[in-house]
Coordinates of C-alpha atoms and ligand atoms in Angstrom, one line a residue:
Chain F
M1133 CA 127.4 53.7 -34.7
T1134 CA 126.2 51.6 -37.6
T1135 CA 126.0 52.9 -41.2
I1136 CA 122.2 52.2 -41.1
L1137 CA 121.6 54.1 -37.9
F1138 CA 123.7 57.0 -39.1
S1139 CA 121.7 57.2 -42.4
Y1140 CA 118.5 56.9 -40.4
K1141 CA 119.5 59.9 -38.4
N1142 CA 120.4 61.7 -41.7
L1143 CA 116.9 61.2 -42.9
L1144 CA 115.3 62.5 -39.9
R1145 CA 117.2 65.7 -40.3
H1146 CA 114.7 66.6 -43.1
K1147 CA 111.5 65.0 -41.7
T1148 CA 109.1 66.7 -44.1
R1149 CA 111.0 66.1 -47.3
S1150 CA 112.0 62.4 -46.1
F1151 CA 108.1 61.9 -45.3
L1152 CA 106.9 63.1 -48.7
T1153 CA 109.3 60.9 -50.6
L1154 CA 108.2 58.2 -48.6
V1155 CA 104.6 58.8 -49.5
G1156 CA 105.4 58.5 -53.0
I1157 CA 107.1 55.4 -52.7
T1158 CA 104.5 53.8 -50.3
A1159 CA 101.8 54.8 -52.9
S1160 CA 103.7 53.1 -55.8
I1161 CA 104.5 50.0 -54.0
A1162 CA 101.0 49.6 -52.8
V1163 CA 99.5 50.1 -56.3
L1164 CA 102.2 47.5 -57.8
Y1165 CA 101.4 44.9 -55.0
S1166 CA 97.6 45.2 -55.4
I1167 CA 97.7 45.0 -59.1
I1168 CA 100.0 42.0 -59.2
S1169 CA 97.8 40.3 -56.4
F1170 CA 94.8 41.2 -58.2
N1171 CA 96.0 39.7 -61.4
K1172 CA 96.9 36.5 -59.8
G1173 CA 93.5 36.3 -57.8
F1174 CA 91.8 37.0 -61.0
E1175 CA 93.3 34.1 -62.7
A1176 CA 92.8 32.0 -59.8
G1177 CA 89.2 33.1 -59.3
L1178 CA 88.6 32.6 -62.9
S1179 CA 89.5 29.1 -63.3
K1180 CA 87.9 28.2 -60.1
E1181 CA 84.6 29.7 -61.2
L1182 CA 85.0 27.8 -64.5
E1183 CA 85.7 24.5 -62.8
R1184 CA 82.4 25.0 -60.8
T1185 CA 80.1 25.6 -63.6
G1186 CA 79.8 21.8 -63.9
L1187 CA 79.5 22.1 -67.7
H1188 CA 82.1 21.0 -70.3
F1189 CA 81.3 23.2 -73.3
M1190 CA 78.7 25.7 -74.5
I1191 CA 76.9 25.4 -77.8
V1192 CA 76.1 28.9 -79.3
P1193 CA 75.0 29.8 -83.0
S1194 CA 78.2 30.1 -85.1
G1195 CA 79.8 33.6 -85.5
C1196 CA 80.2 34.8 -81.8
P1197 CA 83.2 33.5 -80.2
H1198 CA 83.9 36.3 -77.8
E1199 CA 80.5 36.9 -76.7
V1200 CA 80.2 33.4 -75.5
A1201 CA 82.7 34.2 -72.9
S1202 CA 80.6 36.9 -71.5
L1203 CA 77.8 34.8 -71.9
V1204 CA 79.0 32.0 -69.7
L1205 CA 80.2 34.3 -67.2
H1206 CA 77.6 37.0 -66.8
G1207 CA 74.9 36.5 -69.5
A1208 CA 75.4 38.7 -72.5
V1209 CA 72.3 39.1 -74.7
I1210 CA 73.1 37.6 -78.1
P1211 CA 70.6 38.5 -80.8
K1212 CA 70.8 34.9 -82.3
Y1213 CA 69.1 31.8 -81.1
L1214 CA 69.5 28.0 -81.4
D1215 CA 66.1 26.1 -81.6
D1216 CA 64.9 22.8 -80.1
T1217 CA 66.0 20.8 -83.1
V1218 CA 69.6 21.1 -82.4
S1219 CA 69.1 20.0 -78.7
E1220 CA 67.2 17.0 -80.0
K1221 CA 69.8 16.3 -82.2
I1222 CA 72.5 16.6 -79.5
R1223 CA 70.3 14.2 -77.2
N1224 CA 70.7 11.3 -79.8
F1225 CA 74.4 11.4 -79.4
K1226 CA 75.8 9.0 -76.8
D1227 CA 78.2 10.1 -73.7
I1228 CA 76.2 13.1 -73.1
S1229 CA 75.0 13.3 -69.6
L1230 CA 73.1 16.8 -69.5
I1231 CA 72.0 19.3 -72.0
S1232 CA 71.0 22.5 -70.3
P1233 CA 69.2 25.4 -72.4
I1234 CA 70.0 28.9 -71.5
L1235 CA 68.1 32.1 -72.8
V1236 CA 69.5 35.3 -71.8
T1237 CA 67.4 38.6 -72.4
Q1238 CA 66.6 42.0 -71.0
L1239 CA 63.0 42.8 -69.8
P1240 CA 61.6 46.2 -69.0
N1241 CA 60.4 46.3 -65.5
Q1242 CA 57.5 48.6 -65.5
I1243 CA 57.0 48.8 -61.6
H1244 CA 60.6 50.0 -60.8
N1245 CA 60.9 51.8 -64.2
K1246 CA 64.3 49.9 -65.2
I1247 CA 65.7 47.1 -67.4
D1248 CA 66.0 43.8 -65.8
L1249 CA 68.9 41.3 -66.8
V1250 CA 66.9 37.9 -67.0
Y1251 CA 68.5 34.3 -67.3
G1252 CA 66.2 31.8 -68.3
M1253 CA 67.2 28.3 -67.2
E1254 CA 66.1 24.7 -66.5
M1255 CA 65.4 25.0 -62.8
S1256 CA 66.0 21.4 -62.4
H1257 CA 69.6 21.7 -63.7
L1258 CA 70.5 24.5 -61.3
K1259 CA 72.5 22.4 -58.7
N1260 CA 74.3 21.0 -61.8
I1261 CA 75.3 24.1 -63.4
K1262 CA 75.9 26.2 -60.6
P1263 CA 77.0 24.1 -57.7
Q1264 CA 78.6 26.9 -55.7
W1265 CA 75.4 28.9 -55.4
N1266 CA 73.7 29.1 -52.0
I1267 CA 70.1 29.8 -52.3
K1268 CA 67.9 31.3 -49.7
G1269 CA 64.4 30.1 -49.9
S1270 CA 63.7 27.5 -52.5
I1271 CA 64.3 26.7 -56.2
P1272 CA 61.2 27.1 -58.3
D1273 CA 59.6 23.9 -59.1
N1274 CA 57.1 25.1 -61.6
D1275 CA 56.7 28.0 -64.2
E1276 CA 55.5 30.4 -61.5
G1277 CA 58.4 31.3 -59.5
L1278 CA 61.8 32.9 -59.9
I1279 CA 65.2 33.7 -58.2
L1280 CA 66.5 37.0 -57.5
G1281 CA 70.3 38.0 -57.6
S1282 CA 71.4 39.4 -54.3
E1283 CA 71.9 42.8 -55.7
V1284 CA 68.4 42.9 -57.4
F1285 CA 67.0 41.7 -54.2
D1286 CA 68.7 44.5 -52.1
H1287 CA 67.5 47.2 -54.5
M1288 CA 63.9 46.0 -54.9
K1289 CA 62.9 46.0 -51.3
V1290 CA 60.9 43.1 -51.8
K1291 CA 60.9 39.8 -49.7
I1292 CA 60.5 36.0 -50.6
G1293 CA 56.9 35.0 -51.3
D1294 CA 56.1 38.6 -52.9
T1295 CA 54.7 38.6 -56.3
Y1296 CA 57.2 39.9 -59.2
S1297 CA 55.4 40.6 -62.5
Y1298 CA 56.2 41.5 -66.1
G1299 CA 53.2 42.9 -67.7
D1300 CA 50.3 40.4 -67.2
K1301 CA 52.8 37.4 -66.2
K1302 CA 53.0 37.0 -62.5
F1303 CA 55.9 35.3 -60.9
T1304 CA 56.4 34.6 -57.0
I1305 CA 59.8 35.0 -55.6
T1306 CA 60.8 31.8 -54.3
G1307 CA 64.3 32.2 -53.5
V1308 CA 67.3 34.7 -53.4
L1309 CA 70.7 33.8 -54.5
E1310 CA 73.2 34.7 -51.8
K1311 CA 75.8 37.2 -52.7
T1312 CA 78.4 35.7 -54.9
G1313 CA 80.5 38.8 -55.5
S1314 CA 80.3 38.1 -59.3
Q1315 CA 77.8 39.5 -61.7
D1316 CA 75.5 36.6 -61.1
D1317 CA 74.2 38.9 -58.4
A1318 CA 72.5 41.3 -61.1
F1319 CA 70.4 38.8 -62.6
I1320 CA 66.8 37.4 -62.3
Y1321 CA 66.4 33.6 -62.7
I1322 CA 63.3 32.4 -64.6
P1323 CA 62.5 29.0 -65.6
I1324 CA 63.2 28.8 -69.1
T1325 CA 59.9 27.8 -70.5
A1326 CA 58.2 30.7 -68.9
L1327 CA 60.6 33.0 -70.2
Q1328 CA 60.3 31.5 -73.9
K1329 CA 56.5 31.9 -73.4
M1330 CA 56.6 35.5 -72.4
L1331 CA 58.9 36.4 -75.5
N1332 CA 57.0 34.2 -78.0
K1333 CA 60.3 32.4 -78.5
E1334 CA 59.0 28.7 -77.6
G1335 CA 61.8 26.4 -78.6
K1336 CA 64.5 29.0 -78.9
V1337 CA 67.6 29.4 -76.6
T1338 CA 70.7 31.6 -76.5
A1339 CA 72.7 28.5 -75.7
L1340 CA 73.0 25.1 -74.6
G1341 CA 75.3 24.0 -71.8
V1342 CA 76.5 20.4 -72.2
K1343 CA 78.0 18.0 -69.8
V1344 CA 79.5 14.9 -70.9
L1345 CA 79.8 11.3 -69.2
Y1346 CA 83.4 11.1 -70.0
P1347 CA 85.5 14.2 -70.0
E1348 CA 88.5 12.4 -71.6
K1349 CA 86.4 12.1 -74.8
L1350 CA 85.8 15.7 -75.0
T1351 CA 87.7 16.6 -78.3
E1352 CA 86.3 13.6 -79.7
I1353 CA 82.6 14.4 -79.0
I1354 CA 83.1 18.1 -80.0
E1355 CA 84.6 17.1 -83.2
K1356 CA 81.7 14.8 -83.9
L1357 CA 79.1 17.4 -83.0
S1358 CA 80.5 20.1 -85.1
N1359 CA 80.9 17.7 -88.1
E1360 CA 77.2 16.7 -87.8
I1361 CA 75.3 19.6 -86.7
P1362 CA 75.5 22.7 -89.0
G1363 CA 75.3 26.4 -87.9
I1364 CA 76.6 25.8 -84.5
Q1365 CA 79.9 26.7 -82.5
I1366 CA 81.2 24.8 -79.6
V1367 CA 83.1 26.5 -77.0
T1368 CA 85.1 24.8 -74.2
M1369 CA 85.5 26.1 -70.9
N1370 CA 89.2 26.3 -71.7
Q1371 CA 88.6 28.5 -74.5
V1372 CA 86.2 30.6 -72.4
M1373 CA 89.0 31.1 -69.9
N1374 CA 91.4 32.1 -72.6
S1375 CA 89.5 34.5 -74.2
I1376 CA 88.6 36.0 -70.6
S1377 CA 92.3 36.1 -70.0
S1378 CA 93.3 37.8 -73.3
L1379 CA 90.5 40.3 -72.7
A1380 CA 91.9 40.9 -69.3
S1381 CA 95.5 40.7 -70.2
S1382 CA 95.6 44.2 -72.2
A1383 CA 94.0 45.8 -68.9
K1384 CA 96.7 44.0 -66.8
I1385 CA 99.5 45.3 -69.1
L1386 CA 98.1 48.9 -69.0
S1387 CA 97.5 48.7 -65.2
L1388 CA 101.2 47.2 -64.7
S1389 CA 102.4 49.9 -66.9
V1390 CA 100.8 52.7 -64.8
A1391 CA 102.3 50.9 -61.6
I1392 CA 105.6 50.8 -63.1
I1393 CA 105.6 54.5 -64.3
A1394 CA 104.3 55.6 -60.8
L1395 CA 107.4 53.7 -59.3
I1396 CA 109.8 55.3 -61.6
I1397 CA 108.5 58.6 -60.9
S1398 CA 108.6 58.0 -57.2
A1399 CA 112.2 56.5 -57.4
V1400 CA 113.2 59.8 -59.3
G1401 CA 111.6 61.7 -56.4
V1402 CA 113.9 59.7 -54.0
M1403 CA 116.8 60.3 -56.2
N1404 CA 116.2 63.9 -56.5
S1405 CA 115.5 64.4 -52.7
I1406 CA 118.6 62.5 -51.6
L1407 CA 120.8 64.4 -54.3
M1408 CA 119.6 67.5 -52.9
T1409 CA 120.9 66.5 -49.4
V1410 CA 124.1 65.4 -50.9
F1411 CA 124.6 68.9 -52.6
E1412 CA 123.7 70.6 -49.2
R1413 CA 126.0 68.4 -47.3
T1414 CA 129.2 68.7 -49.6
Q1415 CA 131.2 70.2 -46.8
E1416 CA 130.0 67.7 -44.4
I1417 CA 130.9 65.0 -46.6
G1418 CA 134.2 66.7 -47.2
M1419 CA 134.7 66.7 -43.4
M1420 CA 133.9 62.8 -43.1
R1421 CA 136.4 62.2 -45.7
A1422 CA 138.9 64.3 -43.8
I1423 CA 138.2 62.4 -40.6
G1424 CA 138.8 59.2 -42.3
A1425 CA 135.8 58.2 -44.3
G1426 CA 136.8 56.5 -47.6
R1427 CA 134.8 56.9 -50.9
N1428 CA 133.2 53.7 -50.2
D1429 CA 132.0 54.6 -46.6
I1430 CA 130.5 57.8 -48.2
F1431 CA 128.8 55.7 -50.9
K1432 CA 127.4 53.3 -48.3
I1433 CA 125.9 55.9 -46.2
I1434 CA 124.1 57.7 -49.2
I1435 CA 122.8 54.4 -50.9
T1436 CA 121.6 53.3 -47.4
E1437 CA 119.5 56.5 -47.1
T1438 CA 117.8 55.5 -50.3
I1439 CA 117.4 52.0 -49.6
L1440 CA 115.9 52.9 -46.1
L1441 CA 113.5 55.3 -47.8
T1442 CA 112.2 53.0 -50.3
T1443 CA 112.3 49.9 -48.0
T1444 CA 110.1 51.6 -45.7
G1445 CA 107.8 53.0 -48.2
G1446 CA 107.6 49.4 -49.4
L1447 CA 106.7 48.1 -46.2
A1448 CA 104.1 50.9 -45.4
G1449 CA 102.8 50.1 -49.0
L1450 CA 102.2 46.3 -48.1
I1451 CA 100.5 47.2 -45.0
I1452 CA 98.2 49.7 -46.4
S1453 CA 97.3 47.6 -49.4
N1454 CA 96.6 44.7 -47.2
I1455 CA 94.4 46.7 -44.8
G1456 CA 92.7 48.4 -47.7
S1457 CA 92.3 45.4 -49.9
G1458 CA 88.5 45.3 -49.3
L1459 CA 88.2 48.9 -50.6
I1460 CA 90.3 48.3 -53.6
E1461 CA 88.4 45.3 -54.6
D1462 CA 85.1 47.0 -54.5
F1463 CA 86.5 49.7 -56.4
V1464 CA 87.9 47.4 -59.2
R1465 CA 84.7 45.5 -59.4
K1466 CA 82.9 48.7 -60.3
F1467 CA 85.3 49.4 -63.2
M1468 CA 86.0 45.8 -64.7
P1469 CA 83.3 44.2 -66.8
Y1470 CA 83.9 40.8 -65.1
V1471 CA 85.5 39.9 -61.9
P1472 CA 85.2 36.2 -60.6
A1473 CA 83.3 35.6 -57.4
G1474 CA 84.9 35.6 -54.1
K1475 CA 87.5 37.7 -52.6
I1476 CA 90.3 38.5 -55.1
L1477 CA 92.9 40.3 -53.0
L1478 CA 94.3 37.7 -50.6
F1479 CA 97.5 38.2 -48.8
D1480 CA 100.1 36.5 -50.9
Y1481 CA 103.5 36.2 -49.2
K1482 CA 105.4 35.8 -52.5
I1483 CA 103.8 38.7 -53.9
A1484 CA 104.7 40.6 -50.9
L1485 CA 108.2 39.4 -50.6
F1486 CA 108.7 40.2 -54.4
S1487 CA 107.2 43.7 -53.8
L1488 CA 109.7 44.2 -50.9
I1489 CA 112.6 43.1 -52.6
F1490 CA 111.8 45.2 -55.6
S1491 CA 111.6 48.3 -53.3
I1492 CA 115.0 47.4 -52.1
F1493 CA 116.1 47.2 -55.7
V1494 CA 114.5 50.7 -56.4
G1495 CA 116.3 51.9 -53.5
V1496 CA 119.6 50.8 -54.8
V1497 CA 118.9 52.1 -58.2
S1498 CA 117.9 55.5 -57.1
G1499 CA 120.8 55.8 -54.8
L1500 CA 123.5 54.9 -57.3
Y1501 CA 123.9 58.5 -58.6
P1502 CA 123.5 60.4 -55.4
A1503 CA 125.9 58.1 -53.8
Y1504 CA 128.5 58.3 -56.7
R1505 CA 128.3 62.0 -56.6
A1506 CA 128.8 62.1 -52.8
S1507 CA 131.7 59.7 -53.1
K1508 CA 133.5 62.0 -55.4
V1509 CA 133.4 64.9 -52.9
S1510 CA 136.9 65.6 -52.1
P1511 CA 138.2 65.9 -48.5
I1512 CA 139.5 69.3 -49.2
E1513 CA 135.9 70.6 -49.5
A1514 CA 135.5 70.9 -45.7
I1515 CA 138.5 73.1 -45.0
K1516 CA 137.5 76.3 -46.9
G1517 CA 139.1 78.3 -44.0
Chain H
M583 CA 157.9 62.5 -39.4
I584 CA 156.6 64.8 -42.3
K585 CA 158.9 66.2 -44.9
L586 CA 158.1 68.4 -47.6
E587 CA 160.8 68.8 -50.7
K588 CA 160.3 71.7 -53.0
V589 CA 156.3 71.3 -52.7
E590 CA 154.3 73.5 -55.3
K591 CA 150.6 73.7 -55.5
I592 CA 148.8 75.2 -58.4
Y593 CA 145.1 75.4 -58.5
Q594 CA 143.4 75.6 -62.0
R595 CA 140.3 77.9 -61.7
G596 CA 139.1 78.0 -65.4
S597 CA 141.8 79.5 -67.4
E598 CA 143.3 81.2 -64.5
R599 CA 146.3 79.4 -62.7
V600 CA 146.7 80.1 -59.0
R601 CA 150.1 79.3 -57.5
A602 CA 149.2 79.0 -53.9
L603 CA 152.5 77.0 -52.9
K604 CA 155.7 78.1 -54.9
G605 CA 158.4 75.6 -53.3
I606 CA 158.0 74.7 -49.8
D607 CA 160.9 72.9 -47.9
L608 CA 159.7 71.8 -44.6
E609 CA 160.3 69.3 -42.0
I610 CA 158.1 68.5 -38.9
E611 CA 159.0 66.1 -36.2
R612 CA 156.7 64.1 -34.1
G613 CA 155.6 65.7 -30.9
E614 CA 156.0 69.4 -32.1
F615 CA 153.7 72.3 -31.4
L616 CA 153.8 74.6 -34.3
S617 CA 151.8 77.3 -35.8
I618 CA 151.4 78.5 -39.3
V619 CA 150.6 82.2 -39.7
G620 CA 150.5 84.8 -42.6
P621 CA 148.1 86.9 -44.4
S622 CA 145.0 85.7 -45.9
G623 CA 145.5 83.9 -49.3
S624 CA 149.2 83.0 -48.5
G625 CA 148.6 79.5 -48.6
K626 CA 148.4 78.1 -45.0
T627 CA 145.2 76.1 -45.7
T628 CA 146.8 74.6 -48.8
L629 CA 149.8 73.6 -46.9
L630 CA 147.7 72.2 -44.1
H631 CA 146.0 70.0 -46.8
I632 CA 149.1 68.6 -48.0
L633 CA 150.7 68.0 -44.6
G634 CA 147.4 66.0 -43.7
C635 CA 147.3 64.0 -46.9
L636 CA 144.1 65.5 -47.9
D637 CA 145.7 66.7 -51.1
T638 CA 148.5 66.1 -53.2
P639 CA 151.2 68.7 -54.5
T640 CA 151.4 69.6 -58.3
S641 CA 155.1 69.1 -58.0
G642 CA 157.5 68.1 -55.2
I643 CA 157.6 65.3 -52.8
V644 CA 155.9 64.8 -49.5
R645 CA 157.6 62.1 -47.2
L646 CA 155.8 60.4 -44.4
D647 CA 158.3 58.6 -42.3
G648 CA 160.4 58.6 -45.2
I649 CA 157.9 57.2 -47.8
D650 CA 156.9 59.2 -50.8
I651 CA 153.0 59.5 -50.4
E652 CA 152.7 59.5 -54.2
T653 CA 153.8 55.8 -54.3
M654 CA 150.8 55.1 -51.8
P655 CA 147.6 53.9 -53.1
E656 CA 144.5 56.1 -52.2
K657 CA 143.6 53.3 -49.7
E658 CA 146.9 53.8 -47.7
L659 CA 146.1 57.4 -47.7
V660 CA 142.5 57.0 -46.3
K661 CA 144.3 54.8 -43.5
I662 CA 146.8 57.4 -42.6
R663 CA 143.9 60.1 -42.4
R664 CA 141.9 57.8 -40.4
E665 CA 144.6 56.5 -37.8
K666 CA 147.2 59.0 -37.5
I667 CA 145.6 62.3 -38.3
G668 CA 142.9 64.3 -36.4
Y669 CA 141.2 67.4 -38.0
I670 CA 139.8 70.3 -36.5
F671 CA 137.9 73.0 -38.6
Q672 CA 137.3 76.5 -38.2
Q673 CA 133.3 75.9 -38.7
F674 CA 133.5 72.8 -36.3
Y675 CA 131.4 70.6 -38.6
L676 CA 129.4 68.7 -36.3
I677 CA 126.5 66.7 -37.7
P678 CA 123.3 68.2 -36.8
G679 CA 121.1 65.3 -36.2
L680 CA 123.7 63.4 -33.8
T681 CA 124.5 64.1 -30.1
V682 CA 127.8 65.0 -28.9
Y683 CA 128.5 61.4 -27.9
E684 CA 127.6 60.2 -31.5
N685 CA 129.5 62.9 -33.2
V686 CA 132.6 62.1 -31.1
S687 CA 132.3 58.3 -32.0
L688 CA 131.5 59.1 -35.7
P689 CA 135.2 58.5 -36.9
L690 CA 134.8 54.9 -35.3
T691 CA 132.4 54.1 -37.9
F692 CA 134.9 54.8 -40.7
S693 CA 137.9 53.1 -38.8
R694 CA 135.8 50.2 -38.1
K695 CA 137.6 50.5 -34.6
E696 CA 135.8 49.5 -31.3
R697 CA 135.8 51.8 -28.4
N698 CA 133.8 51.2 -25.3
R699 CA 131.4 53.5 -23.9
S700 CA 133.6 54.7 -21.1
E701 CA 136.5 55.6 -23.1
I702 CA 134.5 57.8 -25.1
E703 CA 132.8 59.4 -22.1
N704 CA 136.4 60.0 -20.7
L705 CA 137.2 61.9 -23.8
I706 CA 134.1 64.0 -23.6
E707 CA 134.9 64.6 -19.9
M708 CA 138.5 65.8 -20.7
V709 CA 137.2 68.4 -23.0
G710 CA 134.7 69.4 -20.3
L711 CA 131.5 68.4 -21.7
K712 CA 130.3 65.6 -19.5
D713 CA 126.9 67.3 -18.8
R714 CA 126.6 68.0 -22.5
I715 CA 126.9 64.4 -23.6
N716 CA 123.5 64.0 -24.9
H717 CA 123.0 67.4 -26.4
K718 CA 122.7 68.2 -30.2
P719 CA 125.0 70.9 -31.7
N720 CA 122.3 73.3 -31.8
Q721 CA 122.0 73.3 -28.1
L722 CA 125.7 74.0 -27.8
S723 CA 127.9 77.2 -27.6
G724 CA 130.6 77.8 -30.4
G725 CA 133.2 76.8 -27.8
E726 CA 131.4 73.7 -26.8
M727 CA 130.9 72.7 -30.4
Q728 CA 134.6 73.2 -31.1
R729 CA 135.5 71.1 -27.8
T730 CA 133.2 68.5 -29.2
A731 CA 135.1 68.5 -32.5
I732 CA 138.4 68.2 -30.7
A733 CA 137.2 65.0 -28.7
R734 CA 136.1 63.8 -32.3
A735 CA 139.5 64.4 -33.4
L736 CA 141.2 62.3 -30.6
V737 CA 138.9 59.3 -30.9
N738 CA 141.2 57.4 -33.1
N739 CA 144.1 58.3 -31.1
P740 CA 146.1 60.2 -33.7
E741 CA 149.6 61.2 -33.9
F742 CA 149.0 64.5 -35.4
I743 CA 146.3 67.0 -34.6
L744 CA 145.8 69.6 -37.7
A745 CA 143.7 72.4 -36.8
D746 CA 142.6 75.2 -39.3
E747 CA 141.9 78.4 -37.3
P748 CA 140.1 76.5 -34.5
T749 CA 139.6 79.6 -32.7
G750 CA 138.5 81.9 -35.6
N751 CA 134.9 81.7 -34.7
L752 CA 135.2 81.9 -30.9
D753 CA 135.4 84.9 -28.6
S754 CA 138.7 85.3 -26.8
E755 CA 137.5 83.4 -23.7
N756 CA 136.5 80.3 -25.5
A757 CA 139.7 80.5 -27.8
E758 CA 141.9 80.5 -24.8
M759 CA 140.0 77.4 -23.5
I760 CA 140.6 75.6 -26.9
F761 CA 144.3 76.5 -26.8
E762 CA 144.9 75.3 -23.7
L763 CA 143.2 72.0 -24.4
L764 CA 145.6 71.8 -27.6
K765 CA 148.5 72.6 -25.2
S766 CA 147.5 69.8 -22.9
L767 CA 147.2 67.5 -25.9
H768 CA 150.6 68.2 -26.9
N769 CA 151.9 67.5 -23.5
K770 CA 150.6 64.2 -23.8
G771 CA 152.7 63.7 -26.8
I772 CA 150.5 64.6 -29.9
S773 CA 151.8 66.8 -32.6
I774 CA 150.0 69.7 -33.1
I775 CA 150.0 72.0 -36.1
L776 CA 147.7 75.0 -35.8
I777 CA 147.0 77.8 -38.3
T778 CA 146.0 80.9 -36.5
H779 CA 145.5 84.6 -37.0
N780 CA 146.1 85.2 -33.5
P781 CA 149.8 86.4 -32.9
D782 CA 149.4 86.1 -29.3
L783 CA 148.6 82.5 -29.6
A784 CA 151.2 81.8 -32.2
Q785 CA 153.9 83.1 -29.7
R786 CA 152.5 80.5 -27.3
T787 CA 153.4 77.6 -29.6
E788 CA 157.0 76.2 -30.0
R789 CA 157.6 77.1 -33.5
I790 CA 156.2 79.7 -35.9
I791 CA 156.2 79.3 -39.8
K792 CA 155.3 82.6 -41.5
L793 CA 153.9 82.1 -45.0
K794 CA 153.7 84.9 -47.4
D795 CA 152.6 84.5 -51.2
G796 CA 153.0 80.9 -51.0
I797 CA 156.7 80.8 -49.7
I798 CA 157.9 80.5 -46.1
E799 CA 158.9 83.9 -45.3
S800 CA 160.3 82.7 -41.9
D801 CA 160.5 79.4 -39.7
Q802 CA 161.6 80.3 -36.1
M803 CA 161.4 78.5 -32.8
V804 CA 160.0 80.4 -30.3
Ligands
LIG574 N1 140.2 75.0 -54.5 C1 141.0 76.0 -55.0 N2 140.8 76.3 -56.1 C2 141.5 77.5 -56.7 N3 142.0 78.5 -55.9 C3 142.2 78.0 -54.6 C4 141.6 77.0 -54.0 N4 142.0 76.8 -52.8 C5 142.7 78.0 -52.6 N5 142.7 78.6 -53.6 C6 143.7 79.9 -53.8 O1 145.0 79.7 -53.4 C7 145.7 80.5 -52.6 C8 145.9 80.1 -51.2 O2 144.7 79.7 -50.5 P1 144.6 79.3 -48.9 O3 143.2 78.8 -48.8 O4 145.7 78.3 -48.9 O5 145.0 80.6 -48.2 P2 145.1 81.0 -46.7 O6 146.2 81.3 -46.2 O7 144.5 79.6 -46.0 O8 143.9 82.2 -46.4 P3 142.9 82.3 -45.4 O9 143.8 82.9 -44.3 O10 142.0 83.3 -45.9 O11 142.3 81.2 -45.0 C9 144.6 81.6 -52.5 O12 144.8 82.5 -53.4 C10 143.3 81.0 -52.8 O13 142.3 81.8 -53.6
LIG575 MG1 142.8 79.3 -45.0

């Protein structure tokens, strides 16, 4: 009989105890795996999303770098505005291929008695700024149309072609943005000139998105712009990514710590459970020593028991977190202020392998002490006749 | 051959010192069938531990085929326990989760020896448990458990069988069966050292060593 089979049969002698210990390991490996793959998916999703915006940098009124990040990604309301003169000045620079004004605000929606998040934009630039969007219906070609984010659309019980009004201003719903999985789903998109008129903010914008002709000249252009135009701040997509990453990194560290603590607790659980069986089996271990088991044989049997437990738990944890990844993702999206569009939790064999190796490692560590104690049992323990 | 010279064993229990063996001189040849008797606490089990290389004396010399075991490394002692000695305990000590077959083959896991299935089945048949081969210990009677333990003790082809009151937990009928089994092993050339409280069984061995208070009171051939 092999040591593995023998250890496995030993674990079966205490089915409930082994099972409960297993549950702890399963849960903590599932959490660890999900957190690591989420973090990885988050980074990947973020850079993909930024790549797709099609803009090279944003110009905002000076003084609010962090808000820019949230503006770019899900439209924060910034109580400061740039005016047309800035965009006129920029237009005079060469090497600029596109300047797109953005005005983000909140509007009370009397009909549904709630506050709408509204994103004013140049509709003709839409394909350039948001190339990844799929729109059902059409993009408004005048100031009378608007587009609903999928979440808004689902909640409102309206259809394309319906009228949508703010006070006296009536719009026609020309299109619906198909679900992106990001915060874009929660917005209403209105032609910027119409929004400026409604707010009496003609010529005012929250930000200007800029696309250049030659990206390799980016630093040069940014330097020139910030030297010559006062009162503006230029934020590149790289900076946006970094500031989001740094916002997310504290959450990452926290979540990883929680996972590690959970794992430590369950490892202590494994150790405790096996140590208990070692104490209960003192005479049996003595007997095995008397019939020819060396200290190393006993050590191997016990540490195999903990490794079997944690590896089984690790495997189960991986299976569960992959099956449940949809649920986990929905759950996380509810709590994170920003999650990139698309599926974040994809099966990643490297992370899976890491988690599995880690669970074996946990088995070794939690088994060391019980195995050491067991190997110290003297053969004369058995014969207390 | 096992030879003890002036063997003493002192147990330290806290501040209390127990002199379990007080100078034992003893020689046991291959192929003997001997019994160790004596009142409770007289040192029978302690003596068996030392004969079986499970424990070392506090003073005195134990020679195995002439070699002082104190000069042997632990590894060598493990090998002797594994290959030359088979143990049988009063409480049987079968592993609950394992079948008769698995319990019997357990020592092979430690000795890293290969035995084919039919060899083990033959052993089990010899102790009369052929139809119990896939039973677990909780499905066996006391006598059947002890017969399983005997088959286990035999699986590595030992030269010595050490049995500490193997019939102590059994009724007279089962005790008789176990004793007959030991006797048949002796007839096959295996040395048997048997601790027993049963004077009738002791009388049926070839040599009786009577212990009292840690010394040999008498050592007689039957
Ligand atoms: N591990 C130990 N620590 C301390 N004292 C011990 C230990 N083992 C045995 N003794 C003591 O040594 C003496 C001899 O014990 P031993 O077990 O050899 O007696 P025994 O003849 O086998 O008795 P029994 O017939 O009851 O099994 C006893 O006084 C016992 O209490
Ligand atoms: Mg005894």
